């Protein structure tokens, strides 16, 4: 019961803390070098699920 309350609150606190540390220059870097963002998205969307599938099949 306590896990259902404390875990979401803890996660929300951690996410808010990380979000508050961002500056405008962090977002500007995405527009200056969008290739890094695209590469990260490619690995998250294509490579990560594919590698998990391969590990499951083996």
Tab-separated table of C-alpha atoms in Angstrom:
chain	number	residue	atom	x	y	z
A	1	UNK	CA	0.000	0.000	0.000
A	2	UNK	CA	2.733	2.432	0.927
A	3	UNK	CA	4.603	1.616	-2.309
A	4	UNK	CA	1.637	2.816	-4.343
A	5	UNK	CA	1.947	6.237	-2.740
A	6	UNK	CA	5.656	6.709	-2.092
A	7	UNK	CA	7.040	5.406	-5.386
A	8	UNK	CA	5.020	7.761	-7.633
A	9	UNK	CA	5.722	10.703	-5.326
A	10	UNK	CA	9.427	9.892	-5.259
A	11	UNK	CA	9.527	9.551	-9.028
A	12	UNK	CA	7.681	12.850	-9.472
A	13	UNK	CA	10.159	14.546	-7.139
A	14	UNK	CA	13.160	13.151	-9.030
A	15	UNK	CA	11.699	14.131	-12.422
A	16	UNK	CA	10.898	17.651	-11.216
A	17	UNK	CA	14.392	18.011	-9.751
A	18	UNK	CA	15.990	16.989	-13.039
A	19	UNK	CA	13.721	19.301	-15.019
A	20	UNK	CA	14.559	22.272	-12.829
A	21	UNK	CA	18.270	21.860	-13.568
A	22	UNK	CA	17.766	22.451	-17.310
A	23	UNK	CA	18.715	25.790	-18.833
A	24	UNK	CA	17.855	27.420	-22.131
A	25	UNK	CA	21.300	26.506	-23.480
A	26	UNK	CA	20.423	22.822	-23.063
A	27	UNK	CA	17.496	23.202	-25.444
A	28	UNK	CA	19.495	25.422	-27.784
A	29	UNK	CA	22.068	22.635	-28.165
A	30	UNK	CA	19.359	20.394	-29.640
A	31	UNK	CA	18.669	22.912	-32.397
A	32	UNK	CA	22.356	23.549	-33.077
A	33	UNK	CA	23.195	19.834	-33.360
A	34	UNK	CA	20.025	17.891	-34.165
A	35	UNK	CA	22.046	14.886	-35.360
A	36	UNK	CA	22.803	13.926	-31.744
A	37	UNK	CA	19.085	13.945	-30.958
A	38	UNK	CA	18.277	11.884	-34.053
A	39	UNK	CA	20.983	9.343	-33.215
A	40	UNK	CA	19.694	9.011	-29.657
A	41	UNK	CA	16.119	8.573	-30.864
A	42	UNK	CA	17.241	5.981	-33.408
A	43	UNK	CA	18.935	3.927	-30.720
A	44	UNK	CA	15.991	4.251	-28.321
A	45	UNK	CA	13.306	3.408	-30.879
A	46	UNK	CA	15.064	0.897	-33.172
A	47	UNK	CA	18.222	-0.586	-31.658
A	48	UNK	CA	17.079	-0.977	-28.035
A	49	UNK	CA	13.890	-2.957	-28.841
A	50	UNK	CA	15.728	-4.981	-31.492
A	51	UNK	CA	18.479	-5.945	-29.061
A	52	UNK	CA	15.884	-6.885	-26.419
A	53	UNK	CA	14.098	-9.047	-28.984
A	54	UNK	CA	17.354	-10.760	-29.957
A	55	UNK	CA	18.145	-11.443	-26.304
A	56	UNK	CA	14.672	-12.890	-25.783
A	57	UNK	CA	14.925	-15.180	-28.797
A	58	UNK	CA	18.341	-16.474	-27.772
